[in-house]
mmCIF file of C-alpha atoms in Angstrom:
data_model
loop_
_atom_site.group_PDB
_atom_site.id
_atom_site.type_symbol
_atom_site.label_atom_id
_atom_site.label_comp_id
_atom_site.label_asym_id
_atom_site.label_seq_id
_atom_site.Cartn_x
_atom_site.Cartn_y
_atom_site.Cartn_z
ATOM 1 C CA MET A 29 165.908 84.014 -15.185
ATOM 2 C CA SER A 30 163.346 83.726 -17.942
ATOM 3 C CA GLU A 31 164.755 86.837 -19.648
ATOM 4 C CA GLN A 32 168.246 85.345 -19.590
ATOM 5 C CA ASN A 33 166.978 82.120 -21.100
ATOM 6 C CA GLN A 34 165.177 84.090 -23.782
ATOM 7 C CA GLU A 35 168.362 85.983 -24.665
ATOM 8 C CA ASN A 36 170.374 82.757 -24.864
ATOM 9 C CA LYS A 37 167.730 80.954 -26.885
ATOM 10 C CA PRO A 38 169.183 80.051 -30.302
ATOM 11 C CA VAL A 39 167.675 81.805 -33.274
ATOM 12 C CA SER A 40 166.363 79.549 -36.017
ATOM 13 C CA LYS A 41 167.734 79.867 -39.541
ATOM 14 C CA GLY A 42 164.345 80.952 -40.822
ATOM 15 C CA ALA A 43 164.061 83.725 -38.245
ATOM 16 C CA GLU A 44 167.613 84.880 -38.945
ATOM 17 C CA HIS A 45 167.031 84.958 -42.701
ATOM 18 C CA GLY A 46 163.776 86.855 -42.121
ATOM 19 C CA ARG A 47 165.569 89.444 -40.008
ATOM 20 C CA LEU A 48 168.270 89.967 -42.651
ATOM 21 C CA LEU A 49 165.562 90.271 -45.288
ATOM 22 C CA LYS A 50 163.683 92.923 -43.300
ATOM 23 C CA GLU A 51 166.853 94.916 -42.663
ATOM 24 C CA ALA A 52 167.795 95.024 -46.339
ATOM 25 C CA LEU A 53 164.266 95.774 -47.536
ATOM 26 C CA LEU A 54 164.034 99.003 -45.549
ATOM 27 C CA ALA A 55 166.844 100.551 -47.603
ATOM 28 C CA LEU A 56 165.230 99.692 -50.952
ATOM 29 C CA PRO A 57 162.733 102.609 -51.056
ATOM 30 C CA THR A 58 165.666 105.043 -50.941
ATOM 31 C CA LEU A 59 167.261 103.312 -53.913
ATOM 32 C CA ALA A 60 163.951 103.129 -55.785
ATOM 33 C CA ILE A 61 163.370 106.883 -55.408
ATOM 34 C CA PHE A 62 166.896 107.759 -56.523
ATOM 35 C CA TYR A 63 166.762 105.406 -59.520
ATOM 36 C CA TRP A 64 163.325 106.716 -60.519
ATOM 37 C CA ILE A 65 164.495 110.341 -60.451
ATOM 38 C CA SER A 66 167.618 109.584 -62.476
ATOM 39 C CA LEU A 67 165.992 107.350 -65.123
ATOM 40 C CA PRO A 68 166.578 108.673 -68.659
ATOM 41 C CA ASP A 69 163.758 108.925 -71.177
ATOM 42 C CA GLN A 70 166.134 108.843 -74.140
ATOM 43 C CA PRO A 71 169.307 106.916 -75.025
ATOM 44 C CA LEU A 72 172.480 107.957 -73.233
ATOM 45 C CA PHE A 73 175.013 105.357 -74.341
ATOM 46 C CA GLY A 74 175.330 101.659 -75.023
ATOM 47 C CA ASP A 75 173.174 99.360 -77.127
ATOM 48 C CA GLY A 76 169.781 100.344 -75.740
ATOM 49 C CA LEU A 77 168.164 101.204 -79.066
ATOM 50 C CA GLU A 78 169.436 97.997 -80.623
ATOM 51 C CA PHE A 79 167.982 95.965 -77.762
ATOM 52 C CA LEU A 80 164.644 97.787 -77.989
ATOM 53 C CA ALA A 81 164.372 97.311 -81.756
ATOM 54 C CA ALA A 82 165.209 93.610 -81.498
ATOM 55 C CA ALA A 83 162.819 93.071 -78.571
ATOM 56 C CA GLN A 84 159.897 94.650 -80.435
ATOM 57 C CA VAL A 85 160.158 92.183 -83.318
ATOM 58 C CA GLY A 86 161.431 89.167 -81.403
ATOM 59 C CA GLY A 87 164.811 89.540 -83.061
ATOM 60 C CA VAL A 88 168.365 88.861 -81.948
ATOM 61 C CA PRO A 89 170.835 91.663 -81.191
ATOM 62 C CA HIS A 90 174.598 91.309 -81.499
ATOM 63 C CA PRO A 91 176.223 88.087 -80.228
ATOM 64 C CA THR A 92 175.749 86.402 -77.860
ATOM 65 C CA GLY A 93 172.121 87.383 -78.346
ATOM 66 C CA TYR A 94 171.184 87.588 -74.620
ATOM 67 C CA PRO A 95 167.979 85.506 -75.073
ATOM 68 C CA LEU A 96 166.751 85.682 -71.472
ATOM 69 C CA PHE A 97 167.239 89.430 -71.224
ATOM 70 C CA MET A 98 165.468 89.933 -74.574
ATOM 71 C CA LEU A 99 162.459 87.880 -73.444
ATOM 72 C CA LEU A 100 162.148 89.972 -70.272
ATOM 73 C CA LEU A 101 162.651 93.232 -72.164
ATOM 74 C CA ALA A 102 159.968 92.528 -74.786
ATOM 75 C CA PRO A 103 156.972 93.706 -72.660
ATOM 76 C CA PHE A 104 158.901 96.912 -71.832
ATOM 77 C CA SER A 105 160.127 97.643 -75.363
ATOM 78 C CA GLY A 106 157.510 100.306 -76.093
ATOM 79 C CA SER A 107 159.747 103.139 -74.920
ATOM 80 C CA TYR A 108 163.265 103.768 -73.681
ATOM 81 C CA ALA A 109 161.911 104.887 -70.300
ATOM 82 C CA ALA A 110 160.036 101.605 -69.813
ATOM 83 C CA GLY A 111 163.105 99.554 -70.702
ATOM 84 C CA SER A 112 165.231 101.641 -68.348
ATOM 85 C CA LEU A 113 162.710 101.033 -65.567
ATOM 86 C CA LEU A 114 163.134 97.277 -65.988
ATOM 87 C CA CYS A 115 166.932 97.581 -65.782
ATOM 88 C CA ALA A 116 166.593 99.814 -62.713
ATOM 89 C CA LEU A 117 164.570 97.052 -61.035
ATOM 90 C CA PHE A 118 167.370 94.596 -61.810
ATOM 91 C CA GLY A 119 169.889 97.009 -60.285
ATOM 92 C CA ILE A 120 167.859 97.428 -57.095
ATOM 93 C CA LEU A 121 167.550 93.651 -56.725
ATOM 94 C CA ALA A 122 171.308 93.300 -57.314
ATOM 95 C CA ALA A 123 171.944 95.758 -54.461
ATOM 96 C CA PHE A 124 169.431 93.864 -52.316
ATOM 97 C CA PHE A 125 171.139 90.500 -52.874
ATOM 98 C CA ALA A 126 174.587 92.050 -52.384
ATOM 99 C CA SER A 127 173.529 93.603 -49.085
ATOM 100 C CA LEU A 128 172.244 90.231 -47.840
ATOM 101 C CA LEU A 129 175.594 88.696 -48.813
ATOM 102 C CA VAL A 130 177.618 91.412 -47.078
ATOM 103 C CA GLY A 131 175.314 91.268 -44.060
ATOM 104 C CA ARG A 132 175.965 87.547 -43.746
ATOM 105 C CA PHE A 133 179.740 88.106 -43.552
ATOM 106 C CA LEU A 134 179.416 91.139 -41.274
ATOM 107 C CA THR A 135 177.017 89.630 -38.740
ATOM 108 C CA PRO A 136 179.801 88.193 -36.505
ATOM 109 C CA SER A 137 181.705 91.512 -36.628
ATOM 110 C CA LEU A 138 178.610 93.437 -35.529
ATOM 111 C CA SER A 139 177.956 91.223 -32.520
ATOM 112 C CA GLY A 140 179.259 93.958 -30.199
ATOM 113 C CA PHE A 141 176.939 96.576 -31.690
ATOM 114 C CA THR A 142 173.516 97.360 -30.336
ATOM 115 C CA GLU A 143 170.671 96.065 -32.483
ATOM 116 C CA LYS A 144 169.825 99.588 -33.627
ATOM 117 C CA ASN A 145 173.405 100.410 -34.645
ATOM 118 C CA ALA A 146 173.889 97.107 -36.469
ATOM 119 C CA PHE A 147 170.586 97.726 -38.239
ATOM 120 C CA SER A 148 171.775 101.181 -39.360
ATOM 121 C CA VAL A 149 175.131 99.835 -40.595
ATOM 122 C CA LYS A 150 173.509 97.172 -42.773
ATOM 123 C CA ASN A 151 171.019 99.619 -44.271
ATOM 124 C CA PHE A 152 173.844 102.071 -44.958
ATOM 125 C CA ILE A 153 175.776 99.320 -46.773
ATOM 126 C CA THR A 154 172.719 98.526 -48.902
ATOM 127 C CA ILE A 155 172.361 102.157 -49.949
ATOM 128 C CA ILE A 156 176.080 102.533 -50.668
ATOM 129 C CA ILE A 157 176.054 99.459 -52.915
ATOM 130 C CA GLY A 158 172.952 100.637 -54.760
ATOM 131 C CA LEU A 159 174.291 104.170 -55.257
ATOM 132 C CA SER A 160 177.745 103.063 -56.356
ATOM 133 C CA TYR A 161 178.650 104.568 -59.701
ATOM 134 C CA SER A 162 179.186 101.223 -61.424
ATOM 135 C CA LEU A 163 175.827 99.727 -60.441
ATOM 136 C CA TRP A 164 173.881 102.968 -60.887
ATOM 137 C CA THR A 165 175.175 103.633 -64.418
ATOM 138 C CA ALA A 166 174.513 100.024 -65.423
ATOM 139 C CA SER A 167 170.985 100.198 -64.018
ATOM 140 C CA THR A 168 169.792 103.426 -65.627
ATOM 141 C CA VAL A 169 170.380 102.393 -69.249
ATOM 142 C CA ILE A 170 169.041 99.506 -71.295
ATOM 143 C CA GLU A 171 171.917 97.064 -71.000
ATOM 144 C CA VAL A 172 172.436 93.506 -69.807
ATOM 145 C CA TYR A 173 174.822 94.391 -66.991
ATOM 146 C CA ALA A 174 172.320 95.145 -64.212
ATOM 147 C CA PHE A 175 170.499 91.892 -64.951
ATOM 148 C CA ASN A 176 173.805 90.026 -64.887
ATOM 149 C CA ALA A 177 174.744 91.684 -61.582
ATOM 150 C CA MET A 178 171.397 90.615 -60.124
ATOM 151 C CA LEU A 179 171.931 86.987 -61.140
ATOM 152 C CA MET A 180 175.522 86.937 -59.888
ATOM 153 C CA MET A 181 174.691 88.544 -56.544
ATOM 154 C CA GLY A 182 171.702 86.234 -56.160
ATOM 155 C CA GLY A 183 173.870 83.192 -56.820
ATOM 156 C CA LEU A 184 176.551 84.362 -54.379
ATOM 157 C CA MET A 185 173.969 85.187 -51.729
ATOM 158 C CA ILE A 186 172.561 81.656 -51.953
ATOM 159 C CA LEU A 187 175.993 79.985 -52.014
ATOM 160 C CA PHE A 188 177.058 81.784 -48.838
ATOM 161 C CA SER A 189 173.724 82.070 -47.053
ATOM 162 C CA ASN A 190 175.217 79.687 -44.514
ATOM 163 C CA LEU A 191 178.965 80.044 -44.038
ATOM 164 C CA GLN A 192 179.354 76.779 -42.128
ATOM 165 C CA SER A 193 177.477 74.348 -44.350
ATOM 166 C CA ILE A 194 175.279 74.203 -47.431
ATOM 167 C CA CYS A 195 172.449 71.861 -48.362
ATOM 168 C CA TRP A 196 171.309 70.421 -51.668
ATOM 169 C CA ARG A 197 168.424 72.861 -51.882
ATOM 170 C CA GLN A 198 170.804 75.835 -51.732
ATOM 171 C CA LEU A 199 173.211 74.227 -54.201
ATOM 172 C CA SER A 200 170.364 73.525 -56.614
ATOM 173 C CA LEU A 201 169.034 77.075 -56.365
ATOM 174 C CA ALA A 202 172.513 78.539 -56.900
ATOM 175 C CA ALA A 203 172.968 76.275 -59.928
ATOM 176 C CA PHE A 204 169.599 77.514 -61.201
ATOM 177 C CA PHE A 205 170.846 81.124 -61.006
ATOM 178 C CA VAL A 206 173.998 80.129 -62.893
ATOM 179 C CA GLY A 207 171.895 78.398 -65.540
ATOM 180 C CA LEU A 208 169.729 81.497 -65.973
ATOM 181 C CA GLY A 209 172.840 83.636 -66.224
ATOM 182 C CA MET A 210 174.227 81.468 -69.024
ATOM 183 C CA GLY A 211 171.313 82.731 -71.114
ATOM 184 C CA ASN A 212 172.345 86.316 -70.476
ATOM 185 C CA HIS A 213 176.078 86.968 -70.085
ATOM 186 C CA LEU A 214 178.970 84.531 -69.942
ATOM 187 C CA LEU A 215 180.563 86.353 -66.997
ATOM 188 C CA ILE A 216 178.301 84.162 -64.869
ATOM 189 C CA VAL A 217 180.722 81.253 -65.439
ATOM 190 C CA SER A 218 182.926 82.823 -62.751
ATOM 191 C CA LEU A 219 180.462 81.393 -60.207
ATOM 192 C CA ILE A 220 181.010 77.810 -61.338
ATOM 193 C CA PRO A 221 184.277 77.300 -59.365
ATOM 194 C CA LEU A 222 182.568 78.631 -56.228
ATOM 195 C CA LEU A 223 179.629 76.318 -56.837
ATOM 196 C CA GLY A 224 182.023 73.387 -57.162
ATOM 197 C CA MET A 225 183.891 74.449 -54.027
ATOM 198 C CA ARG A 226 180.718 74.535 -51.938
ATOM 199 C CA LEU A 227 179.599 71.203 -53.435
ATOM 200 C CA ILE A 228 182.858 69.610 -52.269
ATOM 201 C CA GLU A 229 182.406 71.196 -48.833
ATOM 202 C CA SER A 230 178.915 69.718 -48.555
ATOM 203 C CA PHE A 231 180.239 66.223 -49.299
ATOM 204 C CA ARG A 232 183.067 66.577 -46.785
ATOM 205 C CA SER A 233 180.862 67.882 -44.003
ATOM 206 C CA GLY A 234 177.911 65.619 -44.780
ATOM 207 C CA HIS A 235 175.445 68.553 -44.751
ATOM 208 C CA THR A 236 173.598 67.624 -47.914
ATOM 209 C CA GLY A 237 170.127 67.343 -46.471
ATOM 210 C CA ALA A 238 167.448 70.018 -46.606
ATOM 211 C CA ALA A 239 168.122 72.982 -44.321
#
């Protein structure tokens, strides 16, 4: 009887978020090893040298200037390999946030799976996202795209961390990601309609308190 009650006991949001976090984190070492092996030590394509030269002197590259990315790149501007390592970190975090987002939508579909199988599926998705050609190529050169992907995936992950309702804390954090992204690449404005949509949902449902 006690075992049945334990199985039916509702899982808190904090525990559920912690479980999703642990599942995604286990796939990250695989991505880190692959990105490390494939990091270039010299320019391949793109504006990497321009970004490095501007970061070393506190200058501004071509418009729109990418101020936030340039500030983060400055400590890593000593070599192309160091700058590439920073962008690889952004790419890994983008895959991490994307896997949390996908895991949130897939959780109901995996309810019939055993815990071990569901765990394997989510880790496999994380690796597939991280090793996708688009994200990998953007993360192994000095460019703004991996950083932008990280901010966009982070914002989406926060906006849809709870599919039923959203609180002010989540809305504020998502807006913070959008604000950071405005200092990097204007593609981040595509999140503004989603932010507005979830804001309207929170007013309609009345779930505006802290979660």
